[in-house]
Short mmCIF file of C-alpha atoms and ligand atoms in Angstrom, two decimals:
data_model
loop_
_atom_site.label_atom_id
_atom_site.label_comp_id
_atom_site.label_asym_id
_atom_site.label_seq_id
_atom_site.Cartn_x
_atom_site.Cartn_y
_atom_site.Cartn_z
CA UNK A 9 -16.00 -184.00 -24.62
CA UNK A 10 -18.93 -181.76 -25.56
CA UNK A 11 -17.32 -178.52 -26.73
CA UNK A 12 -20.52 -176.69 -27.61
CA UNK A 13 -21.07 -175.05 -24.17
CA UNK A 14 -17.59 -173.52 -24.38
CA UNK A 15 -18.28 -172.30 -27.91
CA UNK A 16 -21.59 -170.79 -26.74
CA UNK A 17 -19.88 -169.02 -23.84
CA UNK A 18 -17.25 -167.51 -26.13
CA UNK A 19 -20.04 -166.28 -28.43
CA UNK A 20 -21.82 -164.73 -25.44
CA UNK A 21 -18.65 -162.96 -24.41
CA UNK A 22 -18.14 -161.65 -27.96
CA UNK A 23 -21.70 -160.38 -27.90
CA UNK A 24 -21.08 -158.55 -24.64
CA UNK A 25 -17.81 -157.08 -25.92
CA UNK A 26 -19.55 -155.88 -29.08
CA UNK A 27 -22.17 -154.09 -27.00
CA UNK A 28 -19.24 -151.94 -25.78
CA UNK A 29 -17.70 -151.41 -29.21
CA UNK A 30 -15.74 -154.69 -29.53
CA UNK A 31 -11.99 -155.14 -29.09
CA UNK A 32 -9.68 -157.97 -28.13
CA UNK A 33 -9.83 -160.02 -24.91
CA UNK A 34 -6.79 -161.71 -23.39
CA UNK A 35 -7.54 -164.43 -20.83
CA UNK A 36 -4.53 -166.38 -19.52
CA UNK A 37 -4.86 -169.58 -17.54
CA UNK A 38 -3.31 -169.95 -14.06
CA UNK A 39 0.46 -170.34 -13.62
CA UNK A 40 1.96 -173.49 -12.15
CA UNK A 41 2.98 -172.88 -8.53
CA UNK A 42 6.29 -174.35 -7.34
CA UNK A 43 6.06 -176.12 -3.97
CA UNK A 44 9.77 -176.66 -3.50
CA UNK A 45 12.72 -177.38 -5.82
CA UNK A 46 11.21 -179.23 -8.78
CA UNK A 47 7.80 -180.19 -7.36
CA UNK A 48 4.64 -178.19 -7.88
CA UNK A 49 1.33 -177.76 -6.11
CA UNK A 50 -1.41 -179.75 -7.88
CA UNK A 51 -2.22 -177.78 -11.01
CA UNK A 52 -5.63 -176.25 -11.54
CA UNK A 53 -6.49 -174.17 -14.59
CA UNK A 54 -7.85 -170.66 -14.06
CA UNK A 55 -11.64 -170.71 -13.62
CA UNK A 56 -12.37 -168.01 -16.23
CA UNK A 57 -10.09 -169.64 -18.78
CA UNK A 58 -11.55 -173.09 -18.11
CA UNK A 59 -15.09 -171.70 -18.37
CA UNK A 60 -14.40 -170.43 -21.89
CA UNK A 61 -12.21 -173.25 -23.22
CA UNK A 62 -12.49 -176.58 -21.39
CA UNK A 63 -8.71 -176.72 -21.90
CA UNK A 64 -6.84 -177.51 -18.68
CA UNK A 65 -3.14 -177.56 -19.62
CA UNK A 66 -0.92 -174.92 -18.00
CA UNK A 67 0.82 -172.24 -20.11
CA UNK A 68 -2.18 -171.38 -22.23
CA UNK A 69 -3.86 -168.11 -23.19
CA UNK A 70 -7.17 -167.45 -24.90
CA UNK A 71 -7.40 -164.41 -27.15
CA UNK A 72 -10.82 -163.41 -28.41
CA UNK A 73 -11.19 -160.92 -31.21
CA UNK A 74 -14.70 -159.44 -31.20
CA UNK A 75 -16.23 -157.32 -33.96
CA UNK A 76 -17.97 -158.46 -37.11
CA UNK A 77 -15.62 -161.36 -37.92
CA UNK A 78 -14.87 -162.70 -34.46
CA UNK A 79 -12.13 -165.22 -33.75
CA UNK A 80 -11.16 -167.42 -30.82
CA UNK A 81 -7.43 -167.99 -30.71
CA UNK A 82 -5.66 -170.41 -28.38
CA UNK A 83 -2.00 -170.09 -27.45
CA UNK A 84 -0.66 -173.28 -25.86
CA UNK A 85 2.45 -175.42 -25.36
CA UNK A 86 3.87 -177.14 -28.39
CA UNK A 87 4.09 -180.88 -28.51
CA UNK A 88 7.36 -182.07 -26.98
CA UNK A 89 7.92 -185.79 -26.93
CA UNK A 90 10.71 -185.59 -24.38
CA UNK A 91 8.67 -183.52 -21.91
CA UNK A 92 5.64 -185.72 -22.57
CA UNK A 93 7.71 -188.75 -21.54
CA UNK A 94 8.31 -187.13 -18.16
CA UNK A 95 5.13 -185.12 -17.53
CA UNK A 96 2.43 -186.54 -19.76
CA UNK A 97 0.46 -185.72 -22.88
CA UNK A 98 0.28 -182.23 -24.40
CA UNK A 99 -2.16 -181.44 -27.17
CA UNK A 100 -0.02 -178.97 -29.06
CA UNK A 101 -1.72 -176.12 -30.99
CA UNK A 102 -3.08 -178.09 -33.94
CA UNK A 103 -4.74 -180.91 -32.00
CA UNK A 104 -5.99 -178.43 -29.37
CA UNK A 105 -7.59 -176.26 -32.06
CA UNK A 106 -9.31 -179.26 -33.58
CA UNK A 107 -10.39 -180.92 -30.32
CA UNK A 108 -11.60 -177.80 -28.52
CA UNK A 109 -13.02 -175.95 -31.51
CA UNK A 110 -10.88 -172.80 -31.69
CA UNK A 111 -10.61 -170.88 -34.94
CA UNK A 112 -6.82 -170.63 -34.72
CA UNK A 113 -4.09 -171.93 -32.39
CA UNK A 114 -0.44 -170.94 -32.01
CA UNK A 115 2.50 -171.98 -29.82
CA UNK A 116 2.42 -169.94 -26.62
CA UNK A 117 6.01 -168.79 -27.32
CA UNK A 118 4.55 -166.64 -30.11
CA UNK A 119 2.11 -164.83 -27.85
CA UNK A 120 3.99 -161.56 -27.35
CA UNK A 121 4.67 -161.05 -31.06
CA UNK A 122 1.16 -162.01 -32.12
CA UNK A 123 -0.43 -159.91 -29.39
CA UNK A 124 1.23 -156.77 -30.71
CA UNK A 125 -0.32 -157.58 -34.13
CA UNK A 126 -3.73 -158.51 -32.77
CA UNK A 127 -4.05 -155.38 -30.61
CA UNK A 128 -3.19 -152.95 -33.41
CA UNK A 129 -6.10 -150.71 -34.45
CA UNK A 130 -8.49 -152.34 -31.98
CA UNK A 131 -10.81 -150.06 -29.98
CA UNK A 132 -10.29 -151.80 -26.62
CA UNK A 133 -8.21 -154.36 -24.80
CA UNK A 134 -10.30 -156.56 -22.49
CA UNK A 135 -8.13 -157.84 -19.68
CA UNK A 136 -8.19 -158.22 -15.93
CA UNK A 137 -5.61 -155.78 -14.62
CA UNK A 138 -4.20 -156.07 -11.13
CA UNK A 139 -4.49 -159.81 -10.55
CA UNK A 140 -1.00 -160.82 -11.62
CA UNK A 141 1.91 -158.38 -11.79
CA UNK A 142 3.72 -160.50 -14.40
CA UNK A 143 0.72 -160.44 -16.73
CA UNK A 144 0.13 -156.73 -16.14
CA UNK A 145 3.72 -156.08 -17.30
CA UNK A 146 3.34 -158.35 -20.31
CA UNK A 147 0.14 -156.64 -21.39
CA UNK A 148 1.74 -153.22 -20.94
CA UNK A 149 4.63 -154.37 -23.12
CA UNK A 150 2.19 -155.54 -25.81
CA UNK A 151 0.44 -152.15 -25.81
CA UNK A 152 3.80 -150.38 -26.00
CA UNK A 153 4.81 -152.61 -28.90
CA UNK A 154 1.76 -151.32 -30.80
CA UNK A 155 2.51 -147.73 -29.79
CA UNK A 156 6.03 -148.15 -31.17
CA UNK A 157 4.48 -148.70 -34.59
CA UNK A 158 2.54 -145.42 -34.53
CA UNK A 159 4.62 -143.95 -37.35
CA UNK A 160 3.62 -146.98 -39.41
CA UNK A 161 0.02 -145.89 -38.80
CA UNK A 162 -0.85 -148.47 -36.10
CA UNK A 163 -2.97 -147.36 -33.17
CA UNK A 164 -2.96 -148.93 -29.71
CA UNK A 165 -6.33 -149.66 -28.03
CA UNK A 166 -7.75 -146.47 -26.54
CA UNK A 167 -9.49 -148.29 -23.69
CA UNK A 168 -8.72 -151.11 -21.29
CA UNK A 169 -11.87 -152.84 -20.09
CA UNK A 170 -12.40 -155.41 -17.34
CA UNK A 171 -13.13 -158.73 -19.04
CA UNK A 172 -13.84 -160.41 -15.71
CA UNK A 173 -16.78 -158.08 -15.07
CA UNK A 174 -18.53 -159.52 -18.13
CA UNK A 175 -17.51 -163.09 -17.30
CA UNK A 176 -18.65 -162.70 -13.68
CA UNK A 177 -22.12 -161.75 -14.88
CA UNK A 178 -22.16 -164.77 -17.21
CA UNK A 179 -20.89 -167.18 -14.55
CA UNK A 180 -23.57 -166.08 -12.10
CA UNK A 181 -26.24 -167.94 -14.06
CA UNK A 182 -25.32 -171.54 -14.71
CA UNK A 183 -26.20 -173.29 -17.97
CA UNK A 184 -27.60 -176.83 -18.14
CA UNK A 185 -24.20 -178.47 -18.49
CA UNK A 186 -22.92 -176.62 -15.44
CA UNK A 187 -25.97 -177.55 -13.38
CA UNK A 188 -25.63 -181.23 -14.30
CA UNK A 189 -22.00 -181.16 -13.18
CA UNK A 190 -22.88 -179.35 -9.97
CA UNK A 191 -25.64 -181.85 -9.15
CA UNK A 192 -23.11 -184.66 -9.56
CA UNK A 193 -20.45 -182.85 -7.48
CA UNK A 194 -23.11 -182.30 -4.80
CA UNK A 195 -24.14 -185.97 -4.83
CA UNK A 196 -20.51 -187.03 -4.39
CA UNK A 197 -20.04 -184.63 -1.49
CA UNK A 198 -23.22 -185.96 0.10
CA UNK A 199 -21.94 -189.52 -0.23
CA UNK A 200 -18.65 -188.46 1.37
CA UNK A 201 -20.49 -186.93 4.34
CA UNK A 202 -22.56 -190.11 4.76
CA UNK A 203 -19.34 -192.14 4.73
CA UNK A 204 -17.84 -189.81 7.37
CA UNK A 205 -20.92 -190.09 9.60
CA UNK A 206 -20.84 -193.87 9.41
CA UNK A 207 -17.14 -193.96 10.26
CA UNK A 208 -17.09 -191.48 13.14
CA UNK A 209 -16.70 -192.86 16.68
CA UNK A 210 -15.09 -191.78 19.95
CA UNK A 211 -11.29 -192.25 19.90
CA UNK A 212 -10.94 -191.79 16.15
CA UNK A 213 -9.09 -188.68 14.99
CA UNK A 214 -10.29 -185.77 12.93
CA UNK A 215 -7.76 -186.65 10.22
CA UNK A 216 -9.06 -190.20 9.98
CA UNK A 217 -12.51 -188.81 9.22
CA UNK A 218 -10.94 -186.39 6.71
CA UNK A 219 -9.33 -189.39 4.99
CA UNK A 220 -12.78 -190.97 4.56
CA UNK A 221 -14.03 -187.80 2.87
CA UNK A 222 -11.03 -187.64 0.55
CA UNK A 223 -11.38 -191.32 -0.28
CA UNK A 224 -14.97 -190.87 -1.36
CA UNK A 225 -14.30 -187.67 -3.35
CA UNK A 226 -11.52 -189.29 -5.35
CA UNK A 227 -13.21 -192.67 -5.67
CA UNK A 228 -16.25 -191.00 -7.22
CA UNK A 229 -14.21 -188.98 -9.71
CA UNK A 230 -13.61 -185.60 -8.06
CA UNK A 231 -10.23 -184.18 -9.01
CA UNK A 232 -9.62 -182.66 -5.60
CA UNK A 233 -11.46 -181.30 -2.57
CA UNK A 234 -13.06 -177.97 -3.51
CA UNK A 235 -11.36 -176.39 -0.46
CA UNK A 236 -9.49 -177.66 2.59
CA UNK A 237 -11.90 -179.84 4.53
CA UNK A 238 -12.88 -178.65 8.01
CA UNK A 239 -13.19 -181.60 10.41
CA UNK A 240 -13.74 -180.00 13.77
CA UNK A 241 -14.57 -181.94 16.93
CA UNK A 242 -15.93 -180.30 20.11
CA UNK A 243 -14.66 -176.77 20.74
CA UNK A 244 -12.85 -176.76 17.36
CA UNK A 245 -16.25 -176.31 15.70
CA UNK A 246 -16.30 -172.77 17.12
CA UNK A 247 -13.21 -171.91 15.03
CA UNK A 248 -14.84 -171.02 11.71
CA UNK A 249 -11.91 -171.94 9.45
CA UNK A 250 -10.42 -174.73 11.58
CA UNK A 251 -8.25 -176.95 9.36
CA UNK A 252 -5.83 -178.49 11.90
CA UNK A 253 -7.87 -181.72 11.75
CA UNK A 254 -5.42 -183.46 14.11
CA UNK A 255 -7.37 -183.97 17.36
CA UNK A 256 -8.99 -187.12 18.79
CA UNK A 257 -12.78 -187.21 18.81
CA UNK A 258 -14.37 -187.35 22.25
CA UNK A 259 -17.46 -189.11 23.47
CA UNK A 260 -20.16 -186.51 24.13
CA UNK A 261 -18.78 -183.93 21.64
CA UNK A 262 -20.24 -182.85 18.32
CA UNK A 263 -18.26 -183.10 15.10
CA UNK A 264 -18.66 -180.35 12.48
CA UNK A 265 -17.56 -181.28 8.95
CA UNK A 266 -17.47 -178.67 6.18
CA UNK A 267 -16.25 -180.42 3.03
CA UNK A 268 -16.99 -180.61 -0.67
CA UNK A 269 -15.38 -182.06 -3.76
CA UNK A 270 -14.51 -180.44 -7.06
CA UNK A 271 -15.74 -182.27 -10.14
CA UNK A 272 -14.77 -181.17 -13.67
CA UNK A 273 -13.95 -177.77 -12.25
CA UNK A 274 -17.15 -177.30 -10.18
CA UNK A 275 -17.35 -177.12 -6.40
CA UNK A 276 -19.76 -178.57 -3.90
CA UNK A 277 -19.90 -177.24 -0.34
CA UNK A 278 -21.67 -179.15 2.45
CA UNK A 279 -21.57 -178.84 6.23
CA UNK A 280 -23.04 -181.34 8.64
CA UNK A 281 -22.76 -181.42 12.42
CA UNK A 282 -23.45 -184.62 14.33
CA UNK A 283 -22.58 -186.33 17.63
CA UNK A 284 -19.34 -188.31 17.81
CA UNK A 285 -21.13 -191.05 19.77
CA UNK A 286 -24.21 -191.09 17.55
CA UNK A 287 -26.69 -189.50 20.05
CA UNK A 288 -27.36 -185.77 20.49
CA UNK A 289 -27.46 -184.51 24.10
CA UNK A 290 -30.36 -182.24 25.11
CA UNK A 291 -28.47 -178.94 24.77
CA UNK A 292 -26.80 -180.10 21.53
CA UNK A 293 -30.21 -180.98 20.10
CA UNK A 294 -31.60 -177.56 21.13
CA UNK A 295 -28.87 -175.68 19.29
CA UNK A 296 -28.98 -178.08 16.34
CA UNK A 297 -32.72 -177.79 15.81
CA UNK A 298 -32.51 -174.02 16.05
CA UNK A 299 -29.94 -173.94 13.24
CA UNK A 300 -32.01 -176.41 11.21
CA UNK A 301 -35.10 -174.20 11.62
CA UNK A 302 -33.06 -171.18 10.55
CA UNK A 303 -31.91 -173.07 7.48
CA UNK A 304 -35.49 -174.04 6.60
CA UNK A 305 -36.51 -170.37 6.83
CA UNK A 306 -33.59 -169.36 4.61
CA UNK A 307 -34.39 -172.04 2.03
CA UNK A 308 -38.03 -170.92 1.94
CA UNK A 309 -36.82 -167.41 1.08
CA UNK A 310 -34.95 -168.52 -2.05
CA UNK A 311 -37.05 -167.79 -5.11
CA UNK A 312 -36.85 -165.67 -8.24
CA UNK A 313 -37.29 -162.00 -7.45
CA UNK A 314 -36.13 -162.32 -3.84
CA UNK A 315 -32.95 -160.44 -3.00
CA UNK A 316 -29.67 -162.23 -2.32
CA UNK A 317 -29.85 -161.17 1.32
CA UNK A 318 -33.42 -162.38 1.98
CA UNK A 319 -32.33 -165.92 3.02
CA UNK A 320 -29.79 -164.41 5.42
CA UNK A 321 -32.39 -162.12 6.99
CA UNK A 322 -34.82 -165.03 7.35
CA UNK A 323 -32.15 -167.18 9.04
CA UNK A 324 -31.02 -164.40 11.36
CA UNK A 325 -34.57 -163.78 12.58
CA UNK A 326 -35.01 -167.42 13.58
CA UNK A 327 -31.55 -167.63 15.15
CA UNK A 328 -31.98 -164.40 17.12
CA UNK A 329 -35.30 -165.56 18.60
CA UNK A 330 -33.77 -168.93 19.50
CA UNK A 331 -30.79 -167.25 21.16
CA UNK A 332 -33.19 -165.14 23.25
CA UNK A 333 -35.14 -168.27 24.26
CA UNK A 334 -31.90 -170.04 25.21
CA UNK A 335 -30.73 -167.00 27.21
CA UNK A 336 -27.67 -166.54 25.06
CA UNK A 337 -28.69 -162.97 24.27
CA UNK A 338 -31.11 -160.66 26.02
CA UNK A 339 -33.74 -158.14 25.01
CA UNK A 340 -36.56 -158.04 22.48
CA UNK A 341 -36.20 -159.60 19.03
CA UNK A 342 -36.20 -156.13 17.47
CA UNK A 343 -33.43 -155.00 19.82
CA UNK A 344 -31.30 -158.09 19.21
CA UNK A 345 -31.66 -157.63 15.44
CA UNK A 346 -31.09 -153.88 15.63
CA UNK A 347 -28.02 -154.13 17.89
CA UNK A 348 -26.82 -157.27 16.06
CA UNK A 349 -26.07 -158.91 19.40
CA UNK A 350 -26.72 -162.30 17.71
CA UNK A 351 -23.40 -161.80 15.90
CA UNK A 352 -21.56 -162.97 18.99
CA UNK A 353 -22.85 -166.47 18.16
CA UNK A 354 -23.55 -166.14 14.43
CA UNK A 355 -20.88 -163.99 12.85
CA UNK A 356 -20.84 -165.08 9.20
CA UNK A 357 -23.28 -164.72 6.35
CA UNK A 358 -25.81 -167.35 5.30
CA UNK A 359 -24.97 -167.67 1.60
CA UNK A 360 -22.39 -167.22 -1.10
CA UNK A 361 -22.48 -167.95 -4.81
CA UNK A 362 -21.23 -171.43 -5.68
CA UNK A 363 -19.86 -172.66 -9.00
CA UNK A 364 -16.39 -173.21 -10.38
CA UNK A 365 -15.05 -171.53 -7.27
CA UNK A 366 -16.43 -172.41 -3.86
CA UNK A 367 -16.96 -168.70 -3.27
CA UNK A 368 -17.95 -168.17 -6.85
CA UNK A 369 -17.73 -165.23 -9.21
CA UNK A 370 -20.52 -162.67 -9.40
CA UNK A 371 -21.61 -159.45 -7.74
CA UNK A 372 -23.80 -159.58 -4.64
CA UNK A 373 -25.24 -156.13 -5.14
CA UNK A 374 -26.59 -154.14 -8.04
CA UNK A 375 -25.90 -150.57 -7.02
CA UNK A 376 -27.50 -150.10 -3.61
CA UNK A 377 -29.69 -153.19 -3.84
CA UNK A 378 -28.98 -156.85 -3.18
CA UNK A 379 -28.79 -158.86 -6.40
CA UNK A 380 -32.20 -160.30 -7.33
CA UNK A 381 -32.26 -164.10 -7.48
CA UNK A 382 -32.74 -165.53 -10.98
CA UNK A 383 -33.27 -169.17 -12.07
CA UNK A 384 -29.92 -170.87 -12.66
CA UNK A 385 -28.10 -169.06 -9.87
CA UNK A 386 -26.50 -171.38 -7.31
CA UNK A 387 -25.86 -170.45 -3.71
CA UNK A 388 -25.16 -172.08 -0.38
CA UNK A 389 -27.48 -171.93 2.64
CA UNK A 390 -25.36 -172.25 5.76
CA UNK A 391 -26.61 -170.82 9.04
CA UNK A 392 -24.75 -171.70 12.21
CA UNK A 393 -24.42 -171.05 15.92
CA UNK A 394 -21.07 -171.11 17.72
CA UNK A 395 -21.03 -170.85 21.50
CA UNK A 396 -17.71 -170.22 23.21
CA UNK A 397 -17.47 -170.56 27.00
CA UNK A 398 -18.11 -167.34 28.91
CA UNK A 399 -19.45 -166.47 32.33
CA UNK A 400 -22.62 -164.92 30.95
CA UNK A 401 -23.40 -167.96 28.76
CA UNK A 402 -25.34 -170.96 30.19
CA UNK A 403 -22.71 -173.64 30.75
CA UNK A 404 -24.79 -176.37 29.15
CA UNK A 405 -24.11 -174.76 25.74
CA UNK A 406 -20.37 -174.21 26.10
CA UNK A 407 -18.29 -175.31 23.11
CA UNK A 408 -21.27 -176.30 21.01
CA UNK A 409 -20.68 -175.25 17.42
CA UNK A 410 -23.24 -176.14 14.76
CA UNK A 411 -23.42 -175.30 11.06
CA UNK A 412 -25.72 -176.91 8.49
CA UNK A 413 -24.91 -176.14 4.87
CA UNK A 414 -26.62 -177.14 1.65
CA UNK A 415 -26.31 -176.05 -1.97
CA UNK A 416 -29.33 -174.56 -3.74
CA UNK A 417 -30.15 -173.85 -7.37
CA UNK A 418 -32.73 -171.12 -7.95
CA UNK A 419 -35.62 -172.53 -10.03
CA UNK A 420 -38.67 -170.90 -11.65
CA UNK A 421 -40.74 -171.35 -8.49
CA UNK A 422 -38.25 -171.56 -5.62
CA UNK A 423 -35.12 -173.62 -5.30
CA UNK A 424 -33.75 -177.11 -5.72
CA UNK A 425 -31.51 -178.42 -2.93
CA UNK A 426 -28.86 -180.51 -4.65
CA UNK A 427 -27.14 -181.79 -1.49
CA UNK A 428 -30.00 -183.68 0.15
CA UNK A 429 -28.25 -187.05 -0.20
CA UNK A 430 -26.94 -186.65 3.35
CA UNK A 431 -29.40 -186.56 6.26
CA UNK A 432 -29.79 -183.51 8.48
CA UNK A 433 -32.80 -184.25 10.72
CA UNK A 434 -31.69 -185.44 14.15
CA UNK A 435 -33.69 -188.68 13.92
CA UNK A 436 -32.24 -189.47 10.49
CA UNK A 437 -28.65 -188.81 11.55
CA UNK A 438 -29.04 -190.91 14.69
CA UNK A 439 -30.65 -193.73 12.71
CA UNK A 440 -27.83 -193.72 10.13
CA UNK A 441 -25.13 -193.77 12.81
CA UNK A 442 -26.91 -196.50 14.79
CA UNK A 443 -27.26 -198.62 11.65
CA UNK A 444 -23.54 -198.16 10.88
CA UNK A 445 -22.64 -199.45 14.35
CA UNK A 446 -24.79 -202.53 13.82
N1 LIG B 513 -16.39 -174.03 3.08
C1 LIG B 513 -16.39 -172.67 2.85
C2 LIG B 513 -17.70 -172.09 3.07
O1 LIG B 513 -18.59 -172.76 3.55
O2 LIG B 513 -17.95 -170.96 2.74
MN1 LIG B 514 -20.05 -172.31 2.05
MN1 LIG B 515 -18.71 -174.86 3.54
#
């Protein structure tokens, strides 16, 4: 494992803390979540903790002491041969320190005592209050333990600062190692979507298609899906977060799949919509090509200096005009945009940051203004159009739901689409599905 990116990130955080007078940061990993009795949900380390350490065991805490002689200190589980026989390998503090490049490591059982020492006479405690009541109480107890030593001349930190605010800003711009991982996660997700397209046929069930996706994610090395896969046939595509995935697929319907894998802690997020029987009908093709045109306009708007919302505005303009042409909405383009009547059929946003989390860390606005795009930022581009049956809607479009989603990295001159391993032009989708049927 290459530990230098983690080391670099810890140095960057120390630098940022020092710009605000230094202090001590406490960054715990995620707790294990019981599922029932003695089984747990699959464990996933906290994204911030993972970003700074590369260490993915539960029950671990990173403490960073900034200032002129900075230190990175890991608290983790001790080795325990009996537990390791049941649950698997644990590094233990010494091997973890050595392998992951920390300055110091201690058993996690010593955290509370050591924290009271580490926080004494420090100007600030950097923590993320309000995310976990148990941790809030533990941190309060550590501060009170320092206060209790005031007659011995120890001073508790005068300020509590939000460590996640600094980490969010760092995570917004991906480094080379992150981008390489994201490209690979994206390629795996694309392969999974191709597999799903090839497999899909009338009479198969949504869950059977989901199984193909999961098979490909895992086979190619993803640890888990990056979020619950949406496999939505026919009218289900108009339910934005449909995850039932239990219905049969019908001849003549579209299938919308929104699915991505997580690789080494990084998400991919792809949506494709295609016909269950391999051939788009006329009205399906009309809606599909409108969404594809909107996506092309959004992608063209991604470049350094553009605002985060520019791709959304570009997509909405194309979609609104298309909806007018298809008699889904009425009035001039300006009126439809002004009144936002397009929102009846396109009610979500076009992009979100993508990274360790599918909806990744990072602010979308700087004050009043949308965040300016900068090389190394990664975002999705996912316009859609969802048409529920209604008397004032042309019947030919009823129950057509289309979304097309790709993942983009902002480059020096525009953007790189990292999910283009799965087709999205109608002719290419139809050719792939025809070839799969022989
Ligand atoms: N799959 C979640 C999203 O597209 O935002
Ligand atoms: Mn998305
Ligand atoms: Mn998605």
